[in-house]
Amino acid sequence: MKTINSLYIKNYKLFKELRIDNLAQVNLIIGKNNVGKTSLLEAMMLLSDNQNIVHNLFNILCLRKLSPNANSSTQQYLEILRTFFHNQTNTCNETIFIGANEQQGYSISLSHNNTISRQSTLVIKQADNTVEEILLSDFQQIFNGITNHETHQAFVSTRNEEPEDFLSQIWGKVALSEKEQYLIDGLKIIDDNIEKLVFIDDTAHTKKAIVKLRDTKQPVLLNTMGDGINLMLRTLLTLVHCENGYLFIDEFATGLHWSVQATLWKMIFQLSLKLNIQIFVTTHSLDTLYAFQEIAKHDDTNVAVIKLQKFPKKNKIKAIHFKTEDIMIAVEQNIEVR
Amino acid sequence: MAHIQKLLIVEGIDDKYVISRLLQRRKITYQHFEIHDANGVKPSLNTFSIAIKSGNYDVIGIVVDADTDLLERWQDLRNRLIKEGYQHIPQNPNIKGNIITDPEEELPTVGIWLMPNNQNTGMLEDFIRFLVPEGDELLSIAKNKVNDIIKAGQNRFTQSHKSKAIIHTWLAWQERPGTQLGKAITYRFIKSQQYILDDGKASDFINWLQTLFKE
C-alpha cells in the first residue's frame, strides 16, 4: 500500500482546484455542511487506486444512490457522468484531474468526437500518457459486470450499511486466525462479557452475528445488543478487510455517545498501525471531535485534522491543517472550529 | 445567514467584567459579540491562534497584560500572526492599540491591546489605577502603604503584583469596601452620583474597541 501524502485535484465536483499536503496515517476531515467533505473522501478513493477508475466511479454513484439501472441509455450515462465535473453544463472543455500533485495523477474527460465512431466516450489519461477511451454505449455492460473484486479498501457510510453477507465473508477469512483475537478484544472493550463470535445462517438464509456471553448459556444475536457493539463489529471487520490498504469513513459514528466513539478511535488508531491501513474520516460532530482529541492526545499515531473552508469572496475552498494540540485547545476553550 | 462574528479574548474574569462595564457606561453594544475569558495568559494566546485558524470569526481582538517585558509579549503575538499568514505587522505596538487586516480578505481582522496602554509594562490593574481621578488622597495613601510593606519585607505578594495590591487596597476603602474591579467602573458615589473612576483615560482603549468591533 502506498501512503497518500498529498492530494491535488481539479474540477472534481465542487472543487475547482484543491491542494492538501501532509496527509497522515489517520486523517479527520471537518467542515460545514455542503463544503465537500464526502466529495473529498471520494476524491481520495479515486486517488488511492488509478487502476480501477471506472469501478470506483461506479462505487461512488452507488454510495450516492445515483447508480444507473439496467435500462439506462447512453444519454443517461452521459448525464450521470457529468455530475462528477465541476462545471456540469459545459463538460466539453473540462478535465477532471486526480493526483498527488500536478505531475503525478490522471485525468478524466468526456469526449464527443471519438476517433472511431463520433460517439461519446470517457477518456482517462494517466501520468505516463497512456490513454484509455471507453465508449459510453459500453458502460451498461461494464457496470453490470462489476463485482466486488479483491480490493483492500472500503468506503463506509452511515447511509449505506454493508450487507451482513459481506461482513460474514470477512469474518470467514479471519476466524481462527490471530486476527480473530483483535476482533474479540475490540468487542470486549464495549462489553466485557463477550467471549466468542460467529456468523450463522438464520431462517431467511442471511448471515447473522451471534455471540457467547460469559454468564449466559444461550448465544445472543448481536443485533439485539445495542448500536455501539454493532458498529464496533462492523468497523473492526472493515478494518481487517482493509489491511495494507485504505479505509474511508463518511460521517463517523453519528449518534453514538462520545465515550463509545472514543473506544472506536482507540481501535482505529491501533489497527491502522498494526494492519498498515491509511484512514480518512469525515465528521461534523462535536462529540466525534472531542472523542478524537481525547484519544489522540495520548497516542503516538500520526494524525491530521483537516478543515475544508469556503472562501466565498474568492469562490474557492481551501484545506486548513489543525494539529491535535490545536483541537485540544479548541475543546478546552470551547472555541468552534468546525 | 452571514452575520459578522466578533470575539474578544481576555486573560481573566476581571478583564471581562471591566471591559463589559466600560462599554455599558458608554452605552456601547455590539452585535454577535462575545468576550471570552481564556483563564490565563498562555491560554489566551493559544485561543487567539485557534480562533483565527478556525475561520469562524470575522473580527478577533485580544487584550493581554504587557507584564514585565512588553516587547517580548508583542513579539509572541506578532509571530503568531505571521504564522497564520498576516503581513506587514509592525515591530512595535501602537500606543493607541493595533488593528491588522488581511488585504486578501481571507483572514479575520485582528486587534491587539497590551494592558495597560501598549507602552508601559504592567497589567489591567495599572489601567484601572490610571482611571482614579487626579488628587485622590486614598490612592496616595494606598501607594505609600504598599511601598512601606515592601520596604519592610512584609509583602506576601510578589513585586510584579504591586499594582494589584495597590488598587485592591484602594477599593477596600471605598463606600462599598471590597467592590470588584468590574463593578468599580460603574460605581457612583451615593451623595454626588459621580462615578468613582474617571473613564476619560480609557478613551484610547474604547476607541480601539470601537474601530475594531463597530459595524
mmCIF file of C-alpha atoms in Angstrom, chain B residues 134-208:
data_model
loop_
_atom_site.group_PDB
_atom_site.id
_atom_site.type_symbol
_atom_site.label_atom_id
_atom_site.label_comp_id
_atom_site.label_asym_id
_atom_site.label_seq_id
_atom_site.Cartn_x
_atom_site.Cartn_y
_atom_site.Cartn_z
ATOM 1 C CA GLU B 134 -6.218 63.141 39.930
ATOM 2 C CA GLY B 135 -5.551 64.096 43.539
ATOM 3 C CA ASP B 136 -7.431 61.192 45.060
ATOM 4 C CA GLU B 137 -5.934 61.095 48.576
ATOM 5 C CA LEU B 138 -6.841 57.496 49.279
ATOM 6 C CA LEU B 139 -4.797 56.344 46.270
ATOM 7 C CA SER B 140 -1.613 58.089 47.523
ATOM 8 C CA ILE B 141 -2.131 56.581 50.960
ATOM 9 C CA ALA B 142 -2.626 53.130 49.442
ATOM 10 C CA LYS B 143 0.511 53.501 47.275
ATOM 11 C CA ASN B 144 2.622 54.613 50.243
ATOM 12 C CA LYS B 145 1.304 51.841 52.472
ATOM 13 C CA VAL B 146 2.056 49.174 49.898
ATOM 14 C CA ASN B 147 5.559 50.564 49.353
ATOM 15 C CA ASP B 148 6.178 50.585 53.116
ATOM 16 C CA ILE B 149 5.154 46.964 53.370
ATOM 17 C CA ILE B 150 7.506 46.067 50.549
ATOM 18 C CA LYS B 151 10.344 48.027 52.173
ATOM 19 C CA ALA B 152 9.787 46.153 55.426
ATOM 20 C CA GLY B 153 9.820 42.882 53.532
ATOM 21 C CA GLN B 154 6.375 42.072 54.851
ATOM 22 C CA ASN B 155 4.687 41.689 51.483
ATOM 23 C CA ARG B 156 3.322 38.240 50.692
ATOM 24 C CA PHE B 157 2.601 39.279 47.123
ATOM 25 C CA THR B 158 5.447 39.425 44.584
ATOM 26 C CA GLN B 159 6.688 42.811 43.404
ATOM 27 C CA SER B 160 5.265 42.156 39.967
ATOM 28 C CA HIS B 161 1.801 42.188 41.517
ATOM 29 C CA LYS B 162 2.258 45.522 43.286
ATOM 30 C CA SER B 163 -0.426 47.188 41.133
ATOM 31 C CA LYS B 164 -2.950 44.614 42.237
ATOM 32 C CA ALA B 165 -2.119 45.228 45.880
ATOM 33 C CA ILE B 166 -2.484 48.997 45.442
ATOM 34 C CA ILE B 167 -5.792 49.029 43.571
ATOM 35 C CA HIS B 168 -7.455 46.405 45.739
ATOM 36 C CA THR B 169 -6.320 48.321 48.834
ATOM 37 C CA TRP B 170 -7.873 51.496 47.385
ATOM 38 C CA LEU B 171 -11.091 49.597 46.618
ATOM 39 C CA ALA B 172 -11.187 48.246 50.177
ATOM 40 C CA TRP B 173 -11.521 51.821 51.473
ATOM 41 C CA GLN B 174 -14.439 52.917 49.225
ATOM 42 C CA GLU B 175 -18.069 53.367 50.228
ATOM 43 C CA ARG B 176 -18.624 49.714 49.487
ATOM 44 C CA PRO B 177 -15.419 48.072 50.706
ATOM 45 C CA GLY B 178 -14.334 45.176 48.553
ATOM 46 C CA THR B 179 -16.095 46.319 45.377
ATOM 47 C CA GLN B 180 -14.815 44.262 42.443
ATOM 48 C CA LEU B 181 -12.745 45.873 39.710
ATOM 49 C CA GLY B 182 -15.503 45.481 37.159
ATOM 50 C CA LYS B 183 -18.231 46.911 39.385
ATOM 51 C CA ALA B 184 -15.965 49.827 40.278
ATOM 52 C CA ILE B 185 -16.208 51.022 36.664
ATOM 53 C CA THR B 186 -19.889 51.802 37.007
ATOM 54 C CA TYR B 187 -19.989 52.577 40.711
ATOM 55 C CA ARG B 188 -21.171 56.076 41.670
ATOM 56 C CA PHE B 189 -20.726 57.925 44.950
ATOM 57 C CA ILE B 190 -24.015 57.772 46.867
ATOM 58 C CA LYS B 191 -24.317 61.511 47.522
ATOM 59 C CA SER B 192 -22.904 63.158 44.418
ATOM 60 C CA GLN B 193 -23.707 60.351 41.987
ATOM 61 C CA GLN B 194 -20.312 60.952 40.432
ATOM 62 C CA TYR B 195 -18.506 57.921 39.102
ATOM 63 C CA ILE B 196 -15.609 56.956 41.371
ATOM 64 C CA LEU B 197 -13.466 56.218 38.323
ATOM 65 C CA ASP B 198 -12.935 58.716 35.524
ATOM 66 C CA ASP B 199 -13.263 56.897 32.227
ATOM 67 C CA GLY B 200 -11.661 59.749 30.275
ATOM 68 C CA LYS B 201 -8.304 57.995 30.414
ATOM 69 C CA ALA B 202 -9.968 54.905 28.996
ATOM 70 C CA SER B 203 -10.850 56.688 25.756
ATOM 71 C CA ASP B 204 -7.939 55.304 23.734
ATOM 72 C CA PHE B 205 -8.976 51.828 24.735
ATOM 73 C CA ILE B 206 -12.637 52.452 23.932
ATOM 74 C CA ASN B 207 -11.719 53.960 20.578
ATOM 75 C CA TRP B 208 -9.660 50.889 19.762
#
